[in-house]
Amino acid sequence: MHKNNRDVTAADKRSLKRIRKRIAAALLGAAMAVSSFQTAYATKQDVEAAKKKVSSIEEEKKKVQATIKNLEGLKNDAAAYVKELDGNLTKLEGELDELSSQISTKEQEIADTGIALEQSKATENKQYADMKLRIKYMYEQGNTNYIDMLFQSEDMVQLMNRAEYINKMSSYDRKKLDEYAATRQAIADEEQKLKDDKAALVDMQEKTKAKQESVKTLRAQKNKEMQSYAGQIDTAQSQVDQYNADLAAQENKIKQIEAEIKRKEEEERKKAEAARKAEEEARKKAEAEGKKVSATDKAASYNVASLGNISFKWPCPSSSRISSGFGSRTSPTKGASSNHQGIDIPASTGAAIVAAASGTVVVSTYSYSAGNYIMISHGGGVYTVYMHCSQLLASEGQTVKQGQTIAKVGSTGYSTGSHLHFGIRSGGRYVNPQSYVSP
């Protein structure tokens, strides 16, 4: 069980490293996306792309949280096992206390038995010494005194009593010697038994101490594992906290971008409305005065049309054909819109793309859908867009003149062939370019 815990921990470490890399990449992507939004103009598609990045980061965060949950499970398992080991240690300590008490009792019993044995030996020795004195006396006096003592008896009763006394004394001495010898042996046997019991208790005590040390070592190991799990959990949780902060910051930036888009759209709508009214007034005034647009005012190479006070020229001098018009259509490729927000002008790769009107480049970048594209602000809330370029020749912040080459035709992004997607945005929405420009 515990070896598997260590294996899982190593796997969790590898998983955390992979997750850190994926989250770092996702955060970098989100940061780059937000950075690109903070140009002079941002679209709702950019906001959606940023939201997808946020979702990706949240998914990675969930993986880290799953790893944290797994580590917490391992930590709890180790804690439960440590608790079990603590219980075992308490039990072993109780057993050791009991064994120590039993050993002390045995030692006292051995001491008491030793004293009793010495006393028994002393009694036996005294009895033996007394008997030897009597035997010695009888031997030294010989049988004469023994016989004299018997025949000096006054009568038969006294004779019998004296003979019986002598026999009883002999029997008593023998009996006592046998009793004392048996007692001494019994005490010696008891002493040996107590010593054997003590040796068994000491052996059990040593084994219990060894078991106690083993449990202590295992408990220390499990405590170390718990500390390791806790450290990994703290590290992962710190990452989750940081990701939460980053996600909150990203969400706040997205809200700011959306608010800015809404503000700009409203500003452009108002400007467009003012321009429309001014254009209407100018048109009415021109009609009243009978003014006409002279053909000589048109450019030699292009037809020119106006939006407010802005005149446009055809953006692709090498091609005058339109392969897909403005509005509803069948999507030509996966990812392409079925609501076409411009016109497609087929042309050779590398053909020149010119600015339809003078203005300032506000976007010059790459998008997965539009490919390489440029957006030019012409003032008054009017923008022109040039998509799917093979090469961009104008950069953000650059001022360009009408007819200046700004890019080259290509087929980048969602595209089925070399062409220029040209769009005009006015009042916060795309309008049909064919209403304002023609080959």
GROMACS .gro file of C-alpha atoms in nm:
model
  439
    1MET     CA    1   0.000   0.000   0.000
    2HIS     CA    2   0.265   0.251   0.105
    3LYS     CA    3   0.492   0.183  -0.191
    4ASN     CA    4   0.196   0.254  -0.419
    5ASN     CA    5   0.145   0.585  -0.240
    6ARG     CA    6   0.501   0.685  -0.325
    7ASP     CA    7   0.446   0.582  -0.689
    8VAL     CA    8   0.129   0.791  -0.713
    9THR     CA    9   0.312   1.086  -0.563
   10ALA     CA   10   0.581   1.070  -0.832
   11ALA     CA   11   0.309   1.049  -1.099
   12ASP     CA   12   0.136   1.349  -0.945
   13LYS     CA   13   0.461   1.547  -0.964
   14ARG     CA   14   0.498   1.469  -1.332
   15SER     CA   15   0.131   1.557  -1.388
   16LEU     CA   16   0.178   1.890  -1.209
   17LYS     CA   17   0.475   1.977  -1.433
   18ARG     CA   18   0.273   1.905  -1.748
   19ILE     CA   19  -0.023   2.104  -1.617
   20ARG     CA   20   0.204   2.398  -1.528
   21LYS     CA   21   0.340   2.406  -1.882
   22ARG     CA   22  -0.008   2.391  -2.038
   23ILE     CA   23  -0.142   2.662  -1.809
   24ALA     CA   24   0.162   2.883  -1.870
   25ALA     CA   25   0.108   2.845  -2.245
   26ALA     CA   26  -0.262   2.921  -2.209
   27LEU     CA   27  -0.192   3.228  -1.996
   28LEU     CA   28   0.069   3.349  -2.245
   29GLY     CA   29  -0.181   3.304  -2.527
   30ALA     CA   30  -0.449   3.488  -2.335
   31ALA     CA   31  -0.207   3.769  -2.248
   32MET     CA   32  -0.105   3.800  -2.614
   33ALA     CA   33  -0.470   3.800  -2.717
   34VAL     CA   34  -0.557   4.074  -2.469
   35SER     CA   35  -0.249   4.270  -2.577
   36SER     CA   36  -0.367   4.255  -2.938
   37PHE     CA   37  -0.712   4.378  -2.831
   38GLN     CA   38  -0.561   4.695  -2.689
   39THR     CA   39  -0.501   4.837  -3.034
   40ALA     CA   40  -0.700   5.123  -3.175
   41TYR     CA   41  -0.984   4.884  -3.266
   42ALA     CA   42  -1.115   4.550  -3.137
   43THR     CA   43  -1.394   4.323  -3.265
   44LYS     CA   44  -1.650   4.100  -3.095
   45GLN     CA   45  -1.476   3.804  -3.259
   46ASP     CA   46  -1.162   3.900  -3.065
   47VAL     CA   47  -1.363   3.898  -2.742
   48GLU     CA   48  -1.501   3.551  -2.821
   49ALA     CA   49  -1.149   3.426  -2.891
   50ALA     CA   50  -1.036   3.564  -2.553
   51LYS     CA   51  -1.328   3.392  -2.380
   52LYS     CA   52  -1.220   3.064  -2.536
   53LYS     CA   53  -0.872   3.122  -2.396
   54VAL     CA   54  -1.023   3.181  -2.053
   55SER     CA   55  -1.221   2.855  -2.083
   56SER     CA   56  -0.899   2.673  -2.172
   57ILE     CA   57  -0.725   2.813  -1.864
   58GLU     CA   58  -1.022   2.710  -1.647
   59GLU     CA   59  -0.996   2.354  -1.781
   60GLU     CA   60  -0.628   2.344  -1.691
   61LYS     CA   61  -0.711   2.481  -1.347
   62LYS     CA   62  -0.962   2.197  -1.298
   63LYS     CA   63  -0.685   1.947  -1.372
   64VAL     CA   64  -0.468   2.103  -1.101
   65GLN     CA   65  -0.764   2.094  -0.862
   66ALA     CA   66  -0.815   1.724  -0.942
   67THR     CA   67  -0.449   1.662  -0.859
   68ILE     CA   68  -0.495   1.851  -0.532
   69LYS     CA   69  -0.797   1.632  -0.449
   70ASN     CA   70  -0.592   1.319  -0.516
   71LEU     CA   71  -0.304   1.446  -0.301
   72GLU     CA   72  -0.545   1.531  -0.019
   73GLY     CA   73  -0.678   1.175  -0.039
   74LEU     CA   74  -0.325   1.037  -0.009
   75LYS     CA   75  -0.253   1.273   0.279
   76ASN     CA   76  -0.571   1.164   0.460
   77ASP     CA   77  -0.479   0.797   0.407
   78ALA     CA   78  -0.135   0.859   0.556
   79ALA     CA   79  -0.289   1.052   0.848
   80ALA     CA   80  -0.529   0.764   0.919
   81TYR     CA   81  -0.239   0.519   0.911
   82VAL     CA   82  -0.034   0.740   1.146
   83LYS     CA   83  -0.332   0.749   1.383
   84GLU     CA   84  -0.343   0.368   1.371
   85LEU     CA   85   0.032   0.355   1.440
   86ASP     CA   86  -0.012   0.593   1.735
   87GLY     CA   87  -0.270   0.352   1.874
   88ASN     CA   88  -0.027   0.064   1.829
   89LEU     CA   89   0.247   0.261   2.007
   90THR     CA   90   0.014   0.336   2.298
   91LYS     CA   91  -0.071  -0.033   2.322
   92LEU     CA   92   0.298  -0.133   2.304
   93GLU     CA   93   0.389   0.122   2.570
   94GLY     CA   94   0.120  -0.030   2.793
   95GLU     CA   95   0.257  -0.377   2.726
   96LEU     CA   96   0.610  -0.259   2.810
   97ASP     CA   97   0.489  -0.103   3.135
   98GLU     CA   98   0.313  -0.428   3.225
   99LEU     CA   99   0.623  -0.633   3.137
  100SER     CA  100   0.844  -0.402   3.343
  101SER     CA  101   0.605  -0.444   3.637
  102GLN     CA  102   0.605  -0.822   3.597
  103ILE     CA  103   0.986  -0.829   3.575
  104SER     CA  104   1.011  -0.619   3.893
  105THR     CA  105   0.769  -0.857   4.066
  106LYS     CA  106   0.970  -1.158   3.951
  107GLU     CA  107   1.293  -0.998   4.069
  108GLN     CA  108   1.137  -0.940   4.413
  109GLU     CA  109   1.008  -1.297   4.422
  110ILE     CA  110   1.352  -1.426   4.321
  111ALA     CA  111   1.509  -1.216   4.599
  112ASP     CA  112   1.256  -1.344   4.855
  113THR     CA  113   1.304  -1.702   4.736
  114GLY     CA  114   1.681  -1.661   4.761
  115ILE     CA  115   1.644  -1.552   5.122
  116ALA     CA  116   1.412  -1.846   5.194
  117LEU     CA  117   1.657  -2.080   5.024
  118GLU     CA  118   1.945  -1.952   5.236
  119GLN     CA  119   1.734  -1.989   5.551
  120SER     CA  120   1.636  -2.342   5.450
  121LYS     CA  121   1.998  -2.431   5.385
  122ALA     CA  122   2.095  -2.288   5.725
  123THR     CA  123   1.821  -2.489   5.902
  124GLU     CA  124   1.920  -2.804   5.719
  125ASN     CA  125   2.285  -2.749   5.801
  126LYS     CA  126   2.204  -2.691   6.172
  127GLN     CA  127   1.993  -3.004   6.188
  128TYR     CA  128   2.268  -3.197   6.015
  129ALA     CA  129   2.526  -3.058   6.256
  130ASP     CA  130   2.314  -3.150   6.560
  131MET     CA  131   2.265  -3.501   6.428
  132LYS     CA  132   2.637  -3.537   6.367
  133LEU     CA  133   2.706  -3.434   6.728
  134ARG     CA  134   2.467  -3.695   6.860
  135ILE     CA  135   2.609  -3.963   6.634
  136LYS     CA  136   2.961  -3.860   6.733
  137TYR     CA  137   2.868  -3.874   7.102
  138MET     CA  138   2.720  -4.221   7.067
  139TYR     CA  139   3.019  -4.335   6.866
  140GLU     CA  140   3.268  -4.198   7.118
  141GLN     CA  141   3.085  -4.348   7.416
  142GLY     CA  142   3.039  -4.676   7.239
  143ASN     CA  143   2.758  -4.925   7.285
  144THR     CA  144   2.843  -4.966   7.660
  145ASN     CA  145   2.677  -4.643   7.762
  146TYR     CA  146   2.384  -4.720   7.541
  147ILE     CA  147   2.346  -5.066   7.703
  148ASP     CA  148   2.413  -4.923   8.052
  149MET     CA  149   2.146  -4.663   8.001
  150LEU     CA  150   1.902  -4.935   7.909
  151PHE     CA  151   1.991  -5.171   8.200
  152GLN     CA  152   1.997  -4.896   8.453
  153SER     CA  153   1.627  -4.866   8.399
  154GLU     CA  154   1.436  -4.939   8.717
  155ASP     CA  155   1.170  -5.139   8.543
  156MET     CA  156   1.065  -5.269   8.205
  157VAL     CA  157   0.852  -4.969   8.130
  158GLN     CA  158   1.144  -4.735   8.182
  159LEU     CA  159   1.357  -4.965   7.972
  160MET     CA  160   1.110  -4.963   7.689
  161ASN     CA  161   1.063  -4.589   7.711
  162ARG     CA  162   1.438  -4.526   7.694
  163ALA     CA  163   1.478  -4.761   7.397
  164GLU     CA  164   1.186  -4.597   7.223
  165TYR     CA  165   1.332  -4.251   7.294
  166ILE     CA  166   1.663  -4.348   7.139
  167ASN     CA  167   1.485  -4.483   6.827
  168LYS     CA  168   1.265  -4.176   6.804
  169MET     CA  169   1.564  -3.946   6.823
  170SER     CA  170   1.728  -4.132   6.538
  171SER     CA  171   1.410  -4.133   6.331
  172TYR     CA  172   1.352  -3.764   6.405
  173ASP     CA  173   1.699  -3.671   6.289
  174ARG     CA  174   1.656  -3.867   5.965
  175LYS     CA  175   1.308  -3.731   5.904
  176LYS     CA  176   1.412  -3.372   5.963
  177LEU     CA  177   1.711  -3.408   5.738
  178ASP     CA  178   1.487  -3.547   5.463
  179GLU     CA  179   1.230  -3.266   5.514
  180TYR     CA  180   1.491  -2.993   5.511
  181ALA     CA  181   1.655  -3.140   5.201
  182ALA     CA  182   1.316  -3.159   5.024
  183THR     CA  183   1.231  -2.801   5.129
  184ARG     CA  184   1.569  -2.676   5.011
  185GLN     CA  185   1.521  -2.849   4.674
  186ALA     CA  186   1.167  -2.715   4.637
  187ILE     CA  187   1.288  -2.362   4.708
  188ALA     CA  188   1.578  -2.407   4.466
  189ASP     CA  189   1.335  -2.534   4.198
  190GLU     CA  190   1.106  -2.237   4.261
  191GLU     CA  191   1.403  -2.000   4.237
  192GLN     CA  192   1.504  -2.151   3.902
  193LYS     CA  193   1.146  -2.128   3.775
  194LEU     CA  194   1.130  -1.762   3.873
  195LYS     CA  195   1.460  -1.697   3.696
  196ASP     CA  196   1.328  -1.873   3.384
  197ASP     CA  197   1.007  -1.668   3.402
  198LYS     CA  198   1.210  -1.349   3.434
  199ALA     CA  199   1.427  -1.446   3.135
  200ALA     CA  200   1.112  -1.507   2.929
  201LEU     CA  201   0.972  -1.169   3.035
  202VAL     CA  202   1.299  -0.993   2.951
  203ASP     CA  203   1.302  -1.162   2.610
  204MET     CA  204   0.941  -1.053   2.551
  205GLN     CA  205   1.035  -0.702   2.665
  206GLU     CA  206   1.322  -0.684   2.415
  207LYS     CA  207   1.098  -0.805   2.133
  208THR     CA  208   0.829  -0.552   2.227
  209LYS     CA  209   1.089  -0.272   2.234
  210ALA     CA  210   1.209  -0.378   1.888
  211LYS     CA  211   0.850  -0.375   1.764
  212GLN     CA  212   0.802  -0.032   1.923
  213GLU     CA  213   1.109   0.105   1.742
  214SER     CA  214   0.983  -0.040   1.413
  215VAL     CA  215   0.645   0.128   1.458
  216LYS     CA  216   0.816   0.458   1.549
  217THR     CA  217   1.028   0.438   1.233
  218LEU     CA  218   0.721   0.367   1.019
  219ARG     CA  219   0.531   0.652   1.186
  220ALA     CA  220   0.819   0.893   1.115
  221GLN     CA  221   0.819   0.780   0.752
  222LYS     CA  222   0.444   0.836   0.721
  223ASN     CA  223   0.471   1.178   0.886
  224LYS     CA  224   0.737   1.267   0.629
  225GLU     CA  225   0.505   1.152   0.349
  226MET     CA  226   0.224   1.365   0.493
  227GLN     CA  227   0.454   1.668   0.501
  228SER     CA  228   0.548   1.600   0.138
  229TYR     CA  229   0.181   1.577   0.037
  230ALA     CA  230   0.103   1.896   0.231
  231GLY     CA  231   0.388   2.078   0.055
  232GLN     CA  232   0.269   1.964  -0.288
  233ILE     CA  233  -0.088   2.064  -0.202
  234ASP     CA  234   0.028   2.411  -0.089
  235THR     CA  235   0.228   2.457  -0.411
  236ALA     CA  236  -0.061   2.345  -0.631
  237GLN     CA  237  -0.310   2.557  -0.435
  238SER     CA  238  -0.084   2.861  -0.477
  239GLN     CA  239  -0.091   2.797  -0.852
  240VAL     CA  240  -0.471   2.771  -0.847
  241ASP     CA  241  -0.492   3.098  -0.652
  242GLN     CA  242  -0.262   3.266  -0.905
  243TYR     CA  243  -0.466   3.127  -1.194
  244ASN     CA  244  -0.785   3.256  -1.031
  245ALA     CA  245  -0.628   3.600  -1.006
  246ASP     CA  246  -0.511   3.582  -1.368
  247LEU     CA  247  -0.854   3.467  -1.485
  248ALA     CA  248  -1.021   3.751  -1.294
  249ALA     CA  249  -0.782   3.996  -1.457
  250GLN     CA  250  -0.853   3.849  -1.802
  251GLU     CA  251  -1.229   3.867  -1.744
  252ASN     CA  252  -1.195   4.228  -1.635
  253LYS     CA  253  -0.995   4.314  -1.948
  254ILE     CA  254  -1.257   4.145  -2.165
  255LYS     CA  255  -1.528   4.355  -1.999
  256GLN     CA  256  -1.321   4.667  -2.062
  257ILE     CA  257  -1.274   4.573  -2.428
  258GLU     CA  258  -1.647   4.504  -2.470
  259ALA     CA  259  -1.728   4.837  -2.309
  260GLU     CA  260  -1.476   5.011  -2.536
  261ILE     CA  261  -1.623   4.841  -2.845
  262LYS     CA  262  -1.971   4.948  -2.739
  263ARG     CA  263  -1.851   5.303  -2.675
  264LYS     CA  264  -1.676   5.322  -3.013
  265GLU     CA  265  -1.974   5.177  -3.195
  266GLU     CA  266  -2.198   5.435  -3.035
  267GLU     CA  267  -1.949   5.709  -3.118
  268GLU     CA  268  -1.921   5.589  -3.477
  269ARG     CA  269  -2.298   5.561  -3.503
  270LYS     CA  270  -2.336   5.921  -3.394
  271LYS     CA  271  -2.062   6.035  -3.631
  272ALA     CA  272  -2.216   5.837  -3.916
  273GLU     CA  273  -2.554   5.985  -3.841
  274ALA     CA  274  -2.404   6.333  -3.841
  275ALA     CA  275  -2.219   6.255  -4.166
  276ARG     CA  276  -2.539   6.117  -4.320
  277LYS     CA  277  -2.727   6.431  -4.229
  278ALA     CA  278  -2.444   6.649  -4.362
  279GLU     CA  279  -2.434   6.442  -4.681
  280GLU     CA  280  -2.809   6.468  -4.719
  281GLU     CA  281  -2.797   6.842  -4.671
  282ALA     CA  282  -2.508   6.870  -4.919
  283ARG     CA  283  -2.697   6.654  -5.168
  284LYS     CA  284  -3.010   6.863  -5.136
  285LYS     CA  285  -2.807   7.178  -5.170
  286ALA     CA  286  -2.626   7.040  -5.477
  287GLU     CA  287  -2.956   6.938  -5.635
  288ALA     CA  288  -3.101   7.278  -5.565
  289GLU     CA  289  -2.805   7.446  -5.728
  290GLY     CA  290  -2.810   7.194  -6.015
  291LYS     CA  291  -2.454   7.089  -5.969
  292LYS     CA  292  -2.336   6.772  -6.138
  293VAL     CA  293  -2.030   6.562  -6.092
  294SER     CA  294  -1.803   6.603  -6.388
  295ALA     CA  295  -1.654   6.294  -6.549
  296THR     CA  296  -1.317   6.469  -6.545
  297ASP     CA  297  -1.321   6.462  -6.165
  298LYS     CA  298  -1.298   6.084  -6.171
  299ALA     CA  299  -0.958   5.921  -6.142
  300ALA     CA  300  -0.800   5.796  -6.459
  301SER     CA  301  -0.760   5.436  -6.339
  302TYR     CA  302  -1.054   5.387  -6.101
  303ASN     CA  303  -1.418   5.475  -6.051
  304VAL     CA  304  -1.467   5.676  -5.730
  305ALA     CA  305  -1.764   5.685  -5.490
  306SER     CA  306  -1.819   5.874  -5.162
  307LEU     CA  307  -1.931   5.786  -4.807
  308GLY     CA  308  -1.996   6.109  -4.624
  309ASN     CA  309  -1.699   6.321  -4.719
  310ILE     CA  310  -1.480   6.017  -4.801
  311SER     CA  311  -1.421   5.905  -5.161
  312PHE     CA  312  -1.310   5.546  -5.235
  313LYS     CA  313  -1.103   5.390  -5.512
  314TRP     CA  314  -1.104   5.028  -5.627
  315PRO     CA  315  -0.855   4.844  -5.396
  316CYS     CA  316  -0.722   4.583  -5.643
  317PRO     CA  317  -0.602   4.744  -5.969
  318SER     CA  318  -0.510   4.410  -6.133
  319SER     CA  319  -0.861   4.260  -6.107
  320SER     CA  320  -1.209   4.395  -6.170
  321ARG     CA  321  -1.407   4.072  -6.101
  322ILE     CA  322  -1.614   4.001  -5.788
  323SER     CA  323  -1.640   3.630  -5.697
  324SER     CA  324  -1.858   3.668  -5.386
  325GLY     CA  325  -2.079   3.965  -5.308
  326PHE     CA  326  -2.197   4.124  -4.985
  327GLY     CA  327  -2.462   3.955  -4.763
  328SER     CA  328  -2.601   3.602  -4.735
  329ARG     CA  329  -2.417   3.322  -4.915
  330THR     CA  330  -2.322   2.955  -4.888
  331SER     CA  331  -2.007   2.924  -4.677
  332PRO     CA  332  -1.721   2.846  -4.921
  333THR     CA  333  -1.510   2.663  -4.658
  334LYS     CA  334  -1.530   2.544  -4.300
  335GLY     CA  335  -1.501   2.841  -4.063
  336ALA     CA  336  -1.598   3.101  -4.324
  337SER     CA  337  -1.907   3.314  -4.255
  338SER     CA  338  -2.232   3.257  -4.445
  339ASN     CA  339  -2.314   3.626  -4.388
  340HIS     CA  340  -2.049   3.789  -4.606
  341GLN     CA  341  -1.937   4.123  -4.461
  342GLY     CA  342  -1.764   4.244  -4.777
  343ILE     CA  343  -1.679   4.145  -5.135
  344ASP     CA  344  -1.420   3.894  -5.264
  345ILE     CA  345  -1.197   4.007  -5.552
  346PRO     CA  346  -1.003   3.714  -5.708
  347ALA     CA  347  -0.648   3.804  -5.814
  348SER     CA  348  -0.304   3.653  -5.856
  349THR     CA  349  -0.095   3.590  -5.546
  350GLY     CA  350   0.133   3.887  -5.490
  351ALA     CA  351  -0.087   4.133  -5.681
  352ALA     CA  352  -0.092   4.484  -5.534
  353ILE     CA  353  -0.359   4.593  -5.284
  354VAL     CA  354  -0.400   4.970  -5.253
  355ALA     CA  355  -0.565   5.191  -4.991
  356ALA     CA  356  -0.919   5.270  -5.102
  357ALA     CA  357  -0.890   5.606  -4.922
  358SER     CA  358  -0.637   5.799  -4.718
  359GLY     CA  359  -0.624   5.724  -4.346
  360THR     CA  360  -0.436   5.565  -4.057
  361VAL     CA  361  -0.361   5.193  -4.026
  362VAL     CA  362  -0.515   5.076  -3.696
  363VAL     CA  363  -0.463   4.700  -3.741
  364SER     CA  364  -0.189   4.516  -3.928
  365THR     CA  365  -0.176   4.159  -3.799
  366TYR     CA  366  -0.270   3.793  -3.848
  367SER     CA  367  -0.600   3.626  -3.755
  368TYR     CA  368  -0.678   3.255  -3.789
  369SER     CA  369  -0.993   3.344  -3.986
  370ALA     CA  370  -0.894   3.663  -4.173
  371GLY     CA  371  -0.531   3.560  -4.223
  372ASN     CA  372  -0.298   3.856  -4.274
  373TYR     CA  373  -0.520   4.163  -4.273
  374ILE     CA  374  -0.513   4.542  -4.250
  375MET     CA  375  -0.774   4.784  -4.120
  376ILE     CA  376  -0.757   5.155  -4.202
  377SER     CA  377  -0.945   5.429  -4.016
  378HIS     CA  378  -1.063   5.713  -4.241
  379GLY     CA  379  -1.225   5.920  -3.965
  380GLY     CA  380  -1.592   5.973  -3.897
  381GLY     CA  381  -1.633   5.612  -3.785
  382VAL     CA  382  -1.548   5.479  -4.134
  383TYR     CA  383  -1.302   5.188  -4.177
  384THR     CA  384  -1.186   4.973  -4.468
  385VAL     CA  385  -1.067   4.614  -4.423
  386TYR     CA  386  -0.831   4.411  -4.648
  387MET     CA  387  -0.809   4.036  -4.566
  388HIS     CA  388  -0.626   3.713  -4.669
  389CYS     CA  389  -0.310   3.902  -4.775
  390SER     CA  390   0.009   3.714  -4.855
  391GLN     CA  391   0.218   4.007  -4.731
  392LEU     CA  392   0.150   4.321  -4.524
  393LEU     CA  393   0.337   4.636  -4.633
  394ALA     CA  394   0.187   4.890  -4.390
  395SER     CA  395   0.213   4.879  -4.011
  396GLU     CA  396  -0.013   4.994  -3.728
  397GLY     CA  397  -0.006   5.371  -3.674
  398GLN     CA  398   0.120   5.440  -4.027
  399THR     CA  399  -0.055   5.708  -4.232
  400VAL     CA  400  -0.132   5.597  -4.590
  401LYS     CA  401  -0.257   5.783  -4.895
  402GLN     CA  402  -0.533   5.679  -5.132
  403GLY     CA  403  -0.391   5.447  -5.397
  404GLN     CA  404  -0.079   5.361  -5.193
  405THR     CA  405   0.016   4.990  -5.202
  406ILE     CA  406  -0.042   4.853  -4.850
  407ALA     CA  407  -0.037   4.473  -4.903
  408LYS     CA  408  -0.026   4.189  -5.154
  409VAL     CA  409  -0.303   3.946  -5.253
  410GLY     CA  410  -0.287   3.598  -5.095
  411SER     CA  411  -0.491   3.310  -4.949
  412THR     CA  412  -0.419   3.315  -4.573
  413GLY     CA  413  -0.679   3.234  -4.304
  414TYR     CA  414  -1.015   3.083  -4.404
  415SER     CA  415  -0.971   3.099  -4.782
  416THR     CA  416  -1.026   2.871  -5.082
  417GLY     CA  417  -0.799   3.058  -5.322
  418SER     CA  418  -0.595   3.369  -5.387
  419HIS     CA  419  -0.822   3.674  -5.347
  420LEU     CA  420  -0.880   4.000  -5.160
  421HIS     CA  421  -1.169   4.030  -4.915
  422PHE     CA  422  -1.255   4.402  -4.910
  423GLY     CA  423  -1.497   4.547  -4.655
  424ILE     CA  424  -1.623   4.890  -4.551
  425ARG     CA  425  -1.744   4.953  -4.194
  426SER     CA  426  -1.949   5.260  -4.112
  427GLY     CA  427  -2.154   5.348  -3.805
  428GLY     CA  428  -2.046   5.032  -3.624
  429ARG     CA  429  -2.158   4.791  -3.899
  430TYR     CA  430  -2.038   4.663  -4.232
  431VAL     CA  431  -2.197   4.813  -4.545
  432ASN     CA  432  -2.200   4.688  -4.904
  433PRO     CA  433  -1.875   4.811  -5.069
  434GLN     CA  434  -2.042   4.797  -5.411
  435SER     CA  435  -2.255   5.092  -5.302
  436TYR     CA  436  -1.940   5.303  -5.274
  437VAL     CA  437  -1.674   5.162  -5.508
  438SER     CA  438  -1.654   4.976  -5.838
  439PRO     CA  439  -1.375   4.871  -6.083
   0.00000   0.00000   0.00000
